[in-house]
PDB file of C-alpha atoms in Angstrom:
ATOM      1  CA  MET A   1      77.733  79.889  57.595  1.00 61.00           C
ATOM      2  CA  ARG A   2      78.648  79.314  61.221  1.00 61.00           C
ATOM      3  CA  PRO A   3      80.253  82.814  63.279  1.00 66.00           C
ATOM      4  CA  ARG A   4      83.871  82.901  63.457  1.00 67.00           C
ATOM      5  CA  PRO A   5      85.246  82.569  66.974  1.00 66.00           C
ATOM      6  CA  PRO A   6      86.750  85.944  68.479  1.00 75.00           C
ATOM      7  CA  GLU A   7      90.688  86.426  67.266  1.00 93.00           C
ATOM      8  CA  HIS A   8      91.406  87.529  70.345  1.00 96.00           C
ATOM      9  CA  VAL A   9      89.386  87.117  74.124  1.00 97.00           C
ATOM     10  CA  VAL A  10      89.824  89.285  76.897  1.00 98.00           C
ATOM     11  CA  ILE A  11      88.684  87.863  80.220  1.00 98.00           C
ATOM     12  CA  LEU A  12      87.871  90.769  83.090  1.00 98.00           C
ATOM     13  CA  GLN A  13      88.384  88.695  86.481  1.00 98.00           C
ATOM     14  CA  HIS A  14      87.031  91.178  89.614  1.00 96.00           C
ATOM     15  CA  GLY A  15      88.459  90.861  93.198  1.00 94.00           C
ATOM     16  CA  LEU A  16      87.353  90.196  96.641  1.00 90.00           C
ATOM     17  CA  GLU A  17      83.585  91.040  96.785  1.00 88.00           C
ATOM     18  CA  GLY A  18      82.895  92.006  93.675  1.00 91.00           C
ATOM     19  CA  HIS A  19      80.723  92.240  90.737  1.00 93.00           C
ATOM     20  CA  PRO A  20      81.577  91.811  86.456  1.00 95.00           C
ATOM     21  CA  GLU A  21      80.805  95.528  85.997  1.00 95.00           C
ATOM     22  CA  ASP A  22      83.171  96.538  88.419  1.00 95.00           C
ATOM     23  CA  LEU A  23      85.349  96.313  85.406  1.00 97.00           C
ATOM     24  CA  GLY A  24      83.309  97.700  83.121  1.00 97.00           C
ATOM     25  CA  ARG A  25      84.785 101.078  82.302  1.00 97.00           C
ATOM     26  CA  LEU A  26      88.011  98.657  81.673  1.00 97.00           C
ATOM     27  CA  ALA A  27      85.870  97.080  79.344  1.00 98.00           C
ATOM     28  CA  GLN A  28      85.050  99.409  77.373  1.00 97.00           C
ATOM     29  CA  VAL A  29      88.365 100.878  76.707  1.00 97.00           C
ATOM     30  CA  ILE A  30      89.421  97.601  75.391  1.00 97.00           C
ATOM     31  CA  GLU A  31      87.109  96.981  73.187  1.00 96.00           C
ATOM     32  CA  CYS A  32      87.697 100.249  71.828  1.00 96.00           C
ATOM     33  CA  SER A  33      91.424 100.516  71.801  1.00 96.00           C
ATOM     34  CA  ILE A  34      91.341  96.945  70.457  1.00 94.00           C
ATOM     35  CA  PRO A  35      89.235  96.082  67.894  1.00 93.00           C
ATOM     36  CA  GLU A  36      89.442  92.271  67.422  1.00 93.00           C
ATOM     37  CA  ALA A  37      89.003  91.976  70.847  1.00 95.00           C
ATOM     38  CA  THR A  38      86.188  90.773  72.756  1.00 96.00           C
ATOM     39  CA  VAL A  39      86.186  90.978  76.513  1.00 98.00           C
ATOM     40  CA  MET A  40      84.318  88.003  79.014  1.00 98.00           C
ATOM     41  CA  LEU A  41      83.445  89.751  82.493  1.00 98.00           C
ATOM     42  CA  PRO A  42      82.757  86.262  83.923  1.00 98.00           C
ATOM     43  CA  ALA A  43      80.121  86.013  86.738  1.00 96.00           C
ATOM     44  CA  VAL A  44      81.706  82.856  88.331  1.00 97.00           C
ATOM     45  CA  ASN A  45      82.666  84.867  90.939  1.00 95.00           C
ATOM     46  CA  ALA A  46      80.178  87.571  91.812  1.00 93.00           C
ATOM     47  CA  ILE A  47      78.584  85.730  94.780  1.00 85.00           C
ATOM     48  CA  ASN A  48      81.293  83.030  95.806  1.00 80.00           C
ATOM     49  CA  SER A  49      84.461  85.432  96.577  1.00 80.00           C
ATOM     50  CA  GLN A  50      85.084  84.469 100.072  1.00 82.00           C
ATOM     51  CA  ASP A  51      85.521  80.109  99.504  1.00 89.00           C
ATOM     52  CA  GLY A  52      88.685  80.347  98.657  1.00 90.00           C
ATOM     53  CA  LEU A  53      91.286  80.149  96.022  1.00 92.00           C
ATOM     54  CA  TYR A  54      91.477  77.522  94.622  1.00 96.00           C
ATOM     55  CA  ALA A  55      87.674  77.438  94.438  1.00 96.00           C
ATOM     56  CA  GLY A  56      87.964  80.357  92.659  1.00 96.00           C
ATOM     57  CA  GLY A  57      90.167  79.996  90.113  1.00 97.00           C
ATOM     58  CA  ARG A  58      88.545  76.370  89.310  1.00 98.00           C
ATOM     59  CA  ARG A  59      85.320  78.219  88.348  1.00 97.00           C
ATOM     60  CA  LEU A  60      87.079  80.448  86.336  1.00 98.00           C
ATOM     61  CA  ALA A  61      89.089  78.150  84.730  1.00 98.00           C
ATOM     62  CA  ASP A  62      85.253  76.278  83.888  1.00 98.00           C
ATOM     63  CA  TYR A  63      84.193  79.077  82.599  1.00 98.00           C
ATOM     64  CA  VAL A  64      87.033  80.148  80.021  1.00 98.00           C
ATOM     65  CA  ARG A  65      86.550  76.295  79.057  1.00 97.00           C
ATOM     66  CA  GLU A  66      82.553  76.477  78.356  1.00 97.00           C
ATOM     67  CA  PHE A  67      83.053  79.920  76.776  1.00 96.00           C
ATOM     68  CA  VAL A  68      86.316  80.319  74.902  1.00 96.00           C
ATOM     69  CA  SER A  69      86.425  78.747  71.594  1.00 92.00           C
ATOM     70  CA  PRO A  70      89.304  77.048  70.299  1.00 93.00           C
ATOM     71  CA  GLY A  71      91.754  78.878  68.485  1.00 93.00           C
ATOM     72  CA  CYS A  72      91.401  82.531  69.220  1.00 95.00           C
ATOM     73  CA  ARG A  73      94.438  84.358  71.394  1.00 96.00           C
ATOM     74  CA  LEU A  74      93.617  84.407  75.198  1.00 97.00           C
ATOM     75  CA  SER A  75      94.411  87.541  77.852  1.00 98.00           C
ATOM     76  CA  PHE A  76      93.624  87.754  81.559  1.00 98.00           C
ATOM     77  CA  VAL A  77      93.290  90.919  83.825  1.00 98.00           C
ATOM     78  CA  GLY A  78      92.937  90.349  87.052  1.00 98.00           C
ATOM     79  CA  HIS A  79      92.167  92.895  89.741  1.00 96.00           C
ATOM     80  CA  SER A  80      92.822  92.063  93.218  1.00 93.00           C
ATOM     81  CA  LEU A  81      91.681  89.114  94.837  1.00 93.00           C
ATOM     82  CA  GLY A  82      90.536  88.570  90.706  1.00 96.00           C
ATOM     83  CA  GLY A  83      94.697  88.542  89.741  1.00 97.00           C
ATOM     84  CA  LEU A  84      95.300  85.189  92.309  1.00 96.00           C
ATOM     85  CA  TYR A  85      91.873  83.841  90.713  1.00 97.00           C
ATOM     86  CA  CYS A  86      93.492  84.107  86.981  1.00 98.00           C
ATOM     87  CA  ARG A  87      96.694  83.074  88.448  1.00 97.00           C
ATOM     88  CA  ILE A  88      95.263  80.037  89.772  1.00 97.00           C
ATOM     89  CA  ALA A  89      92.804  79.354  86.517  1.00 98.00           C
ATOM     90  CA  VAL A  90      95.776  79.676  83.816  1.00 98.00           C
ATOM     91  CA  ALA A  91      97.663  77.210  86.182  1.00 98.00           C
ATOM     92  CA  MET A  92      94.756  74.149  85.824  1.00 98.00           C
ATOM     93  CA  LEU A  93      94.244  75.426  81.961  1.00 98.00           C
ATOM     94  CA  PHE A  94      98.111  74.686  81.212  1.00 98.00           C
ATOM     95  CA  GLU A  95      97.672  71.031  83.670  1.00 97.00           C
ATOM     96  CA  CYS A  96      94.853  70.025  81.149  1.00 97.00           C
ATOM     97  CA  GLY A  97      96.512  71.250  77.878  1.00 97.00           C
ATOM     98  CA  TYR A  98      93.795  73.702  77.114  1.00 97.00           C
ATOM     99  CA  PHE A  99      96.624  76.244  76.017  1.00 97.00           C
ATOM    100  CA  ARG A 100      96.739  73.809  72.881  1.00 97.00           C
ATOM    101  CA  GLN A 101      93.918  75.298  71.845  1.00 95.00           C
ATOM    102  CA  VAL A 102      94.363  78.211  72.632  1.00 96.00           C
ATOM    103  CA  VAL A 103      97.326  81.017  72.108  1.00 96.00           C
ATOM    104  CA  PRO A 104      98.083  82.692  75.744  1.00 97.00           C
ATOM    105  CA  THR A 105      99.003  86.368  74.933  1.00 97.00           C
ATOM    106  CA  ALA A 106      98.979  88.259  77.903  1.00 97.00           C
ATOM    107  CA  PHE A 107      98.557  88.109  81.878  1.00 98.00           C
ATOM    108  CA  ILE A 108      98.134  91.706  83.538  1.00 97.00           C
ATOM    109  CA  THR A 109      96.799  91.900  87.124  1.00 97.00           C
ATOM    110  CA  LEU A 110      96.389  94.958  89.117  1.00 96.00           C
ATOM    111  CA  ALA A 111      97.022  95.361  92.424  1.00 92.00           C
ATOM    112  CA  THR A 112      96.731  92.055  93.226  1.00 93.00           C
ATOM    113  CA  PRO A 113      98.972  90.820  96.462  1.00 90.00           C
ATOM    114  CA  HIS A 114     100.989  87.771  94.871  1.00 88.00           C
ATOM    115  CA  VAL A 115     103.471  87.284  98.360  1.00 83.00           C
ATOM    116  CA  GLY A 116     100.650  87.678 100.381  1.00 76.00           C
ATOM    117  CA  ILE A 117      99.827  90.501 102.977  1.00 67.00           C
ATOM    118  CA  LEU A 118     101.957  91.446 105.600  1.00 66.00           C
ATOM    119  CA  ASP A 119      99.951  93.572 107.988  1.00 64.00           C
ATOM    120  CA  HIS A 120      96.889  91.909 108.521  1.00 60.00           C
ATOM    121  CA  SER A 121      95.515  94.096 111.014  1.00 62.00           C
ATOM    122  CA  ILE A 122      94.718  96.015 108.412  1.00 59.00           C
ATOM    123  CA  LEU A 123      92.153  93.987 107.260  1.00 59.00           C
ATOM    124  CA  TRP A 124      90.343  94.430 109.826  1.00 58.00           C
ATOM    125  CA  ARG A 125      90.020  98.182 110.189  1.00 57.00           C
ATOM    126  CA  TYR A 126      88.998  97.626 106.149  1.00 58.00           C
ATOM    127  CA  ALA A 127      85.951  94.966 107.722  1.00 60.00           C
ATOM    128  CA  ALA A 128      85.141  97.735 110.262  1.00 56.00           C
ATOM    129  CA  ILE A 129      84.769 100.889 107.334  1.00 57.00           C
ATOM    130  CA  TRP A 130      82.811  98.570 105.418  1.00 57.00           C
ATOM    131  CA  GLN A 131      80.713  97.130 108.396  1.00 55.00           C
ATOM    132  CA  LYS A 132      80.099 100.270 109.616  1.00 54.00           C
ATOM    133  CA  GLY A 133      81.352 103.130 107.263  1.00 52.00           C
ATOM    134  CA  PRO A 134      84.158 105.282 107.536  1.00 54.00           C
ATOM    135  CA  THR A 135      82.966 107.287 110.706  1.00 50.00           C
ATOM    136  CA  GLY A 136      82.065 104.470 112.909  1.00 50.00           C
ATOM    137  CA  ALA A 137      78.173 105.410 112.336  1.00 50.00           C
TER     138      ALA A 137
END
């Protein structure tokens, strides 16, 4: 007897320079709150988060096509840059007709800059803190 595909798959995508386990606690909460959900934390963008939005979105779309079974409900949750990756992956999946095989259910982004960043200088401040630490030492 073949195992049944999951009823509802939730894809959690981390942000810039992130790791799948950054969203590990959220995955636990979703699994406890929605027992029929299978939460996936793809690692496809864990190392490659600085090679462009379309490359990251393509990797995520390819992951979904490979690992999500037809016939289930599919949701995306993206944090920061991960929300943009999800947005691009959904567009790519729609273009190839993938949503005829699954039921799109939810699309959620957290702290995602959908309209860009107004003050780019803040990126340099964060880069300096990341590189040298908050004291600059």
